[in-house]
mmCIF file of C-alpha atoms in Angstrom:
data_model
loop_
_atom_site.group_PDB
_atom_site.id
_atom_site.type_symbol
_atom_site.label_atom_id
_atom_site.label_comp_id
_atom_site.label_asym_id
_atom_site.label_seq_id
_atom_site.Cartn_x
_atom_site.Cartn_y
_atom_site.Cartn_z
ATOM 1 C CA MET A 3 -22.484 -25.210 69.591
ATOM 2 C CA GLN A 4 -19.279 -27.106 70.425
ATOM 3 C CA PHE A 5 -17.909 -26.459 66.959
ATOM 4 C CA THR A 6 -18.789 -22.803 67.292
ATOM 5 C CA LYS A 7 -16.866 -22.577 70.555
ATOM 6 C CA ARG A 8 -13.857 -24.285 68.989
ATOM 7 C CA GLY A 9 -14.092 -21.988 66.006
ATOM 8 C CA PHE A 10 -14.404 -18.941 68.236
ATOM 9 C CA LEU A 11 -11.391 -20.071 70.279
ATOM 10 C CA ALA A 12 -9.288 -20.671 67.177
ATOM 11 C CA CYS A 13 -10.306 -17.314 65.781
ATOM 12 C CA SER A 14 -9.451 -15.601 69.075
ATOM 13 C CA ILE A 15 -6.012 -17.208 69.147
ATOM 14 C CA ALA A 16 -5.377 -16.182 65.553
ATOM 15 C CA VAL A 17 -6.414 -12.605 66.237
ATOM 16 C CA ALA A 18 -4.289 -12.439 69.400
ATOM 17 C CA SER A 19 -1.353 -13.874 67.513
ATOM 18 C CA SER A 20 -1.736 -11.297 64.805
ATOM 19 C CA PHE A 21 -1.640 -8.512 67.408
ATOM 20 C CA VAL A 22 1.485 -10.000 68.977
ATOM 21 C CA CYS A 23 3.137 -10.349 65.605
ATOM 22 C CA SER A 24 2.181 -6.876 64.477
ATOM 23 C CA GLY A 25 3.305 -5.433 67.835
ATOM 24 C CA SER A 26 6.625 -7.217 67.567
ATOM 25 C CA TRP A 27 7.020 -6.024 64.003
ATOM 26 C CA ALA A 28 6.206 -2.457 65.002
ATOM 27 C CA GLN A 29 8.837 -2.584 67.723
ATOM 28 C CA ASP A 30 11.469 -4.250 65.590
ATOM 29 C CA ASP A 31 11.229 -2.806 62.069
ATOM 30 C CA ALA A 32 13.398 0.260 62.678
ATOM 31 C CA LEU A 33 16.242 -0.950 60.483
ATOM 32 C CA GLN A 34 13.934 -1.838 57.617
ATOM 33 C CA ARG A 35 12.273 1.584 57.767
ATOM 34 C CA VAL A 36 15.678 3.241 57.403
ATOM 35 C CA LEU A 37 16.615 0.981 54.501
ATOM 36 C CA ASP A 38 13.273 1.549 52.787
ATOM 37 C CA LYS A 39 13.494 5.337 52.925
ATOM 38 C CA LYS A 40 17.206 5.127 51.980
ATOM 39 C CA SER A 41 18.199 7.751 54.509
ATOM 40 C CA ILE A 42 18.826 8.096 58.232
ATOM 41 C CA THR A 43 18.485 11.279 60.288
ATOM 42 C CA ILE A 44 21.204 11.588 62.910
ATOM 43 C CA GLY A 45 21.477 14.224 65.610
ATOM 44 C CA ILE A 46 24.985 15.680 65.852
ATOM 45 C CA PRO A 47 26.612 18.580 67.724
ATOM 46 C CA THR A 48 27.847 21.584 65.756
ATOM 47 C CA ASP A 49 29.023 23.733 68.671
ATOM 48 C CA TYR A 50 31.172 21.245 70.550
ATOM 49 C CA PRO A 51 34.661 20.893 69.070
ATOM 50 C CA PRO A 52 36.372 18.508 68.604
ATOM 51 C CA TYR A 53 33.323 16.216 68.751
ATOM 52 C CA GLY A 54 31.165 18.258 66.410
ATOM 53 C CA TYR A 55 31.620 21.750 64.946
ATOM 54 C CA MET A 56 31.474 23.713 61.720
ATOM 55 C CA GLY A 57 34.678 23.466 59.698
ATOM 56 C CA PRO A 58 36.287 26.148 57.516
ATOM 57 C CA ASP A 59 34.076 24.972 54.639
ATOM 58 C CA PHE A 60 30.991 25.585 56.807
ATOM 59 C CA LYS A 61 30.266 21.864 56.930
ATOM 60 C CA PRO A 62 29.970 19.818 60.136
ATOM 61 C CA THR A 63 33.117 17.947 61.158
ATOM 62 C CA GLY A 64 34.552 16.172 64.200
ATOM 63 C CA VAL A 65 34.519 12.734 65.823
ATOM 64 C CA ASP A 66 30.742 12.521 66.174
ATOM 65 C CA VAL A 67 30.148 13.706 62.626
ATOM 66 C CA ALA A 68 32.593 11.124 61.278
ATOM 67 C CA VAL A 69 30.916 8.329 63.258
ATOM 68 C CA ALA A 70 27.457 9.441 62.097
ATOM 69 C CA GLN A 71 28.592 9.418 58.473
ATOM 70 C CA LEU A 72 30.262 6.024 58.941
ATOM 71 C CA ILE A 73 27.011 4.509 60.215
ATOM 72 C CA ALA A 74 25.047 5.874 57.259
ATOM 73 C CA ASP A 75 27.688 4.716 54.770
ATOM 74 C CA LYS A 76 27.768 1.196 56.209
ATOM 75 C CA LEU A 77 23.971 1.057 56.072
ATOM 76 C CA GLY A 78 24.132 2.173 52.452
ATOM 77 C CA VAL A 79 21.814 5.148 53.004
ATOM 78 C CA LYS A 80 22.032 8.929 52.908
ATOM 79 C CA ALA A 81 23.050 10.686 56.127
ATOM 80 C CA ASN A 82 20.747 13.555 57.111
ATOM 81 C CA LEU A 83 22.778 15.315 59.798
ATOM 82 C CA MET A 84 20.649 17.426 62.131
ATOM 83 C CA PRO A 85 22.278 19.795 64.665
ATOM 84 C CA VAL A 86 21.120 19.107 68.225
ATOM 85 C CA THR A 87 21.924 20.535 71.647
ATOM 86 C CA THR A 88 22.347 18.828 74.994
ATOM 87 C CA PRO A 89 18.818 19.740 76.183
ATOM 88 C CA ASN A 90 16.948 18.806 72.979
ATOM 89 C CA ARG A 91 18.768 15.720 71.670
ATOM 90 C CA ILE A 92 16.778 13.113 73.657
ATOM 91 C CA PRO A 93 13.425 14.909 73.147
ATOM 92 C CA PHE A 94 14.187 15.021 69.396
ATOM 93 C CA LEU A 95 14.815 11.265 69.435
ATOM 94 C CA GLU A 96 11.612 10.541 71.346
ATOM 95 C CA ALA A 97 9.620 12.788 68.985
ATOM 96 C CA LYS A 98 11.095 10.889 65.998
ATOM 97 C CA LYS A 99 12.722 13.994 64.567
ATOM 98 C CA ILE A 100 15.944 11.980 64.462
ATOM 99 C CA ASP A 101 16.715 8.253 64.237
ATOM 100 C CA LEU A 102 19.963 8.269 66.217
ATOM 101 C CA ILE A 103 21.895 10.521 68.595
ATOM 102 C CA VAL A 104 25.629 10.782 67.875
ATOM 103 C CA SER A 105 26.344 13.808 70.037
ATOM 104 C CA ALA A 106 28.868 13.247 72.861
ATOM 105 C CA LEU A 107 26.174 11.272 74.667
ATOM 106 C CA GLY A 108 27.144 9.654 77.959
ATOM 107 C CA LYS A 109 25.248 6.729 79.483
ATOM 108 C CA THR A 110 23.537 7.059 82.869
ATOM 109 C CA PRO A 111 20.967 4.902 84.684
ATOM 110 C CA GLU A 112 18.416 7.715 84.325
ATOM 111 C CA ARG A 113 18.909 7.942 80.569
ATOM 112 C CA GLU A 114 18.803 4.158 80.184
ATOM 113 C CA LYS A 115 15.220 4.254 81.442
ATOM 114 C CA VAL A 116 14.286 6.463 78.492
ATOM 115 C CA ILE A 117 16.481 5.399 75.545
ATOM 116 C CA ASP A 118 18.782 2.564 74.483
ATOM 117 C CA PHE A 119 22.540 2.797 73.981
ATOM 118 C CA THR A 120 24.946 1.101 71.606
ATOM 119 C CA THR A 121 28.493 0.085 72.414
ATOM 120 C CA SER A 122 30.767 3.087 73.086
ATOM 121 C CA TYR A 123 32.678 4.696 70.213
ATOM 122 C CA ALA A 124 34.899 7.462 71.664
ATOM 123 C CA PRO A 125 36.508 8.462 74.972
ATOM 124 C CA PHE A 126 35.221 11.450 76.915
ATOM 125 C CA PHE A 127 36.797 12.809 80.083
ATOM 126 C CA GLN A 128 34.833 15.448 81.989
ATOM 127 C CA ALA A 129 37.020 17.813 83.948
ATOM 128 C CA VAL A 130 37.305 21.140 85.735
ATOM 129 C CA PHE A 131 39.419 23.853 84.102
ATOM 130 C CA GLY A 132 40.456 27.160 85.589
ATOM 131 C CA PRO A 133 43.135 29.900 85.786
ATOM 132 C CA LYS A 134 46.695 28.763 86.266
ATOM 133 C CA ASN A 135 47.167 31.264 89.069
ATOM 134 C CA LEU A 136 44.425 29.656 91.215
ATOM 135 C CA SER A 137 45.561 26.538 93.044
ATOM 136 C CA VAL A 138 42.999 23.728 93.065
ATOM 137 C CA LYS A 139 44.080 20.351 94.426
ATOM 138 C CA SER A 140 40.681 19.014 95.514
ATOM 139 C CA PHE A 141 36.999 19.819 95.128
ATOM 140 C CA ASP A 142 37.083 21.489 98.544
ATOM 141 C CA ASP A 143 39.291 24.171 96.996
ATOM 142 C CA LEU A 144 36.326 25.252 94.848
ATOM 143 C CA ALA A 145 34.483 26.598 97.897
ATOM 144 C CA GLY A 146 33.176 30.095 97.253
ATOM 145 C CA LYS A 147 34.261 30.034 93.589
ATOM 146 C CA THR A 148 32.113 30.323 90.444
ATOM 147 C CA MET A 149 31.673 27.533 87.881
ATOM 148 C CA ALA A 150 30.116 27.336 84.400
ATOM 149 C CA VAL A 151 28.469 24.086 83.322
ATOM 150 C CA THR A 152 25.921 23.010 80.718
ATOM 151 C CA ARG A 153 22.517 22.260 82.208
ATOM 152 C CA GLY A 154 21.367 18.635 82.273
ATOM 153 C CA THR A 155 24.749 17.079 81.449
ATOM 154 C CA ILE A 156 26.493 14.249 83.273
ATOM 155 C CA GLN A 157 29.097 16.737 84.486
ATOM 156 C CA ASP A 158 26.349 18.937 85.921
ATOM 157 C CA ASP A 159 24.973 16.030 87.965
ATOM 158 C CA ALA A 160 28.439 14.922 89.069
ATOM 159 C CA LEU A 161 29.465 18.431 90.054
ATOM 160 C CA VAL A 162 26.542 18.749 92.455
ATOM 161 C CA LYS A 163 27.676 15.584 94.236
ATOM 162 C CA LEU A 164 31.409 16.385 94.313
ATOM 163 C CA ALA A 165 31.668 20.135 94.874
ATOM 164 C CA PRO A 166 31.192 22.020 98.164
ATOM 165 C CA ALA A 167 27.813 23.633 98.745
ATOM 166 C CA SER A 168 29.324 27.110 98.568
ATOM 167 C CA LEU A 169 30.434 26.647 94.936
ATOM 168 C CA LYS A 170 28.335 29.017 92.842
ATOM 169 C CA ILE A 171 27.264 27.015 89.784
ATOM 170 C CA GLN A 172 26.042 28.948 86.744
ATOM 171 C CA ARG A 173 24.189 26.726 84.290
ATOM 172 C CA PHE A 174 23.898 27.452 80.579
ATOM 173 C CA GLU A 175 21.627 25.925 77.947
ATOM 174 C CA ASP A 176 24.312 24.771 75.529
ATOM 175 C CA ASP A 177 28.029 24.047 75.483
ATOM 176 C CA SER A 178 29.062 27.043 73.411
ATOM 177 C CA ALA A 179 27.419 29.380 75.946
ATOM 178 C CA THR A 180 29.134 27.517 78.780
ATOM 179 C CA MET A 181 32.577 27.888 77.250
ATOM 180 C CA ALA A 182 31.901 31.508 76.281
ATOM 181 C CA ALA A 183 31.022 32.335 79.899
ATOM 182 C CA PHE A 184 34.343 30.968 81.068
ATOM 183 C CA MET A 185 36.365 32.517 78.254
ATOM 184 C CA THR A 186 34.920 35.959 78.996
ATOM 185 C CA GLN A 187 35.570 35.507 82.738
ATOM 186 C CA GLN A 188 31.916 35.441 83.739
ATOM 187 C CA THR A 189 32.983 32.469 85.865
ATOM 188 C CA GLN A 190 36.322 31.465 87.341
ATOM 189 C CA PHE A 191 36.049 27.807 86.363
ATOM 190 C CA VAL A 192 34.319 25.600 83.827
ATOM 191 C CA THR A 193 33.358 21.926 83.892
ATOM 192 C CA VAL A 194 33.391 20.439 80.412
ATOM 193 C CA GLY A 195 34.831 17.659 78.284
ATOM 194 C CA ALA A 196 38.640 17.675 78.456
ATOM 195 C CA ALA A 197 39.038 17.525 74.679
ATOM 196 C CA VAL A 198 36.510 20.343 74.279
ATOM 197 C CA ALA A 199 38.399 22.570 76.717
ATOM 198 C CA ALA A 200 41.728 21.733 75.090
ATOM 199 C CA ALA A 201 40.413 22.729 71.665
ATOM 200 C CA ALA A 202 38.974 26.010 73.002
ATOM 201 C CA LEU A 203 42.136 26.922 74.903
ATOM 202 C CA GLN A 204 44.300 26.169 71.891
ATOM 203 C CA LYS A 205 42.273 28.686 69.882
ATOM 204 C CA ASN A 206 42.427 31.219 72.713
ATOM 205 C CA PRO A 207 45.981 31.068 74.131
ATOM 206 C CA LYS A 208 45.483 34.372 75.972
ATOM 207 C CA VAL A 209 43.096 32.565 78.319
ATOM 208 C CA ASP A 210 45.701 31.352 80.761
ATOM 209 C CA ALA A 211 43.826 28.277 81.968
ATOM 210 C CA GLU A 212 44.642 24.646 82.701
ATOM 211 C CA TYR A 213 43.202 21.289 83.722
ATOM 212 C CA LYS A 214 42.404 21.150 87.445
ATOM 213 C CA LEU A 215 40.307 18.124 88.446
ATOM 214 C CA LEU A 216 38.811 15.022 86.830
ATOM 215 C CA ILE A 217 35.034 14.809 87.158
ATOM 216 C CA LYS A 218 34.356 11.531 85.386
ATOM 217 C CA ASP A 219 35.466 9.194 82.610
ATOM 218 C CA SER A 220 32.277 8.933 80.545
ATOM 219 C CA PRO A 221 32.671 7.466 77.020
ATOM 220 C CA ASN A 222 30.344 8.416 74.174
ATOM 221 C CA TYR A 223 27.536 6.144 72.992
ATOM 222 C CA VAL A 224 24.983 6.269 70.181
ATOM 223 C CA GLY A 225 21.422 6.717 71.475
ATOM 224 C CA LEU A 226 18.328 5.030 69.996
ATOM 225 C CA ARG A 227 14.644 4.768 70.852
ATOM 226 C CA LYS A 228 13.597 1.955 73.166
ATOM 227 C CA GLY A 229 12.693 -1.297 71.443
ATOM 228 C CA GLU A 230 14.357 -0.617 68.079
ATOM 229 C CA THR A 231 16.406 -3.786 68.367
ATOM 230 C CA THR A 232 17.161 -4.417 64.702
ATOM 231 C CA LEU A 233 18.681 -0.966 64.239
ATOM 232 C CA LEU A 234 20.517 -1.216 67.562
ATOM 233 C CA ASN A 235 22.082 -4.547 66.597
ATOM 234 C CA LYS A 236 23.125 -3.255 63.187
ATOM 235 C CA VAL A 237 24.734 -0.088 64.569
ATOM 236 C CA ASN A 238 26.541 -2.198 67.180
ATOM 237 C CA GLU A 239 27.837 -4.410 64.385
ATOM 238 C CA ILE A 240 29.151 -1.354 62.520
ATOM 239 C CA LEU A 241 30.813 0.162 65.592
ATOM 240 C CA ARG A 242 32.424 -3.088 66.743
ATOM 241 C CA SER A 243 33.834 -3.643 63.278
ATOM 242 C CA ALA A 244 35.183 -0.071 63.295
ATOM 243 C CA LYS A 245 36.866 -0.764 66.631
ATOM 244 C CA GLN A 246 38.513 -3.902 65.298
ATOM 245 C CA ASP A 247 39.753 -2.437 62.013
ATOM 246 C CA GLY A 248 41.170 0.722 63.617
ATOM 247 C CA THR A 249 38.656 3.194 62.158
ATOM 248 C CA LEU A 250 37.541 4.530 65.548
ATOM 249 C CA GLU A 251 41.161 4.716 66.696
ATOM 250 C CA SER A 252 42.023 6.866 63.679
ATOM 251 C CA TYR A 253 39.069 9.181 64.369
ATOM 252 C CA SER A 254 40.149 9.584 67.984
ATOM 253 C CA GLN A 255 43.751 10.303 67.062
ATOM 254 C CA LYS A 256 42.726 12.802 64.387
ATOM 255 C CA TRP A 257 40.264 14.880 66.417
ATOM 256 C CA LEU A 258 41.043 14.167 70.063
ATOM 257 C CA GLY A 259 44.802 13.829 69.817
ATOM 258 C CA ARG A 260 44.769 10.524 71.718
ATOM 259 C CA GLY A 261 43.722 6.916 71.210
ATOM 260 C CA THR A 262 40.404 5.373 72.125
ATOM 261 C CA GLY A 263 41.886 3.370 75.000
ATOM 262 C CA ASN A 264 39.820 0.530 76.448
ATOM 263 C CA LEU A 265 36.300 1.552 75.463
ATOM 264 C CA PRO A 266 33.526 -0.381 77.247
ATOM 265 C CA ASP A 267 31.161 -2.478 75.155
#
């Protein structure tokens, strides 16, 4: 009977250990899965210049697209680039439709509860833009005005905290709709990425608008599913190397017209 108990105990420990090992493996084999299938599916924007948009050749281009391709190239796998929007990018990641988000993704405490983030790879300044003939020196000056913003973004959350209660905020489901609302004068102001607004205004010089107020400095990060540590570490290695060798700086200069600055790790 004593032997049986010892045998049962040893067997129980072995079984428990196997569950722990298999659980750990399941949590930490993300990189190997990508390498085995020889491809990685990355969510990118295609309606958010200069971060991600369709070029003259009808192929995606921009900072985020370049970073997504860089990650795939450094992993030695094919890049499957999937267009995503602000509302669906995190749900797509959670549903395993994509392996990574490289789509002007800012980091917030709320998002960190749901997904993991790499080191940052590009600057992103969120700001208010509006007509040159309307004077705006502070958020109080937005009282009674109308503002376009993309639903569920960091700038949407920040705007609620900073703007007066009488500001009429119109929320749109994606960034192209947000910018279109402002460009067609459905709203007086728009809150959006500074580089995004600059690109849109350059294409539409008749829209006599300018930068008004800074909302937030919110760099871009790559998003991954929780617990996929091996893939997270590898992508961090790729991005840190690209920071050191000037690759990310060249991307920023090319598409954003400015350097990366002091990006947080």
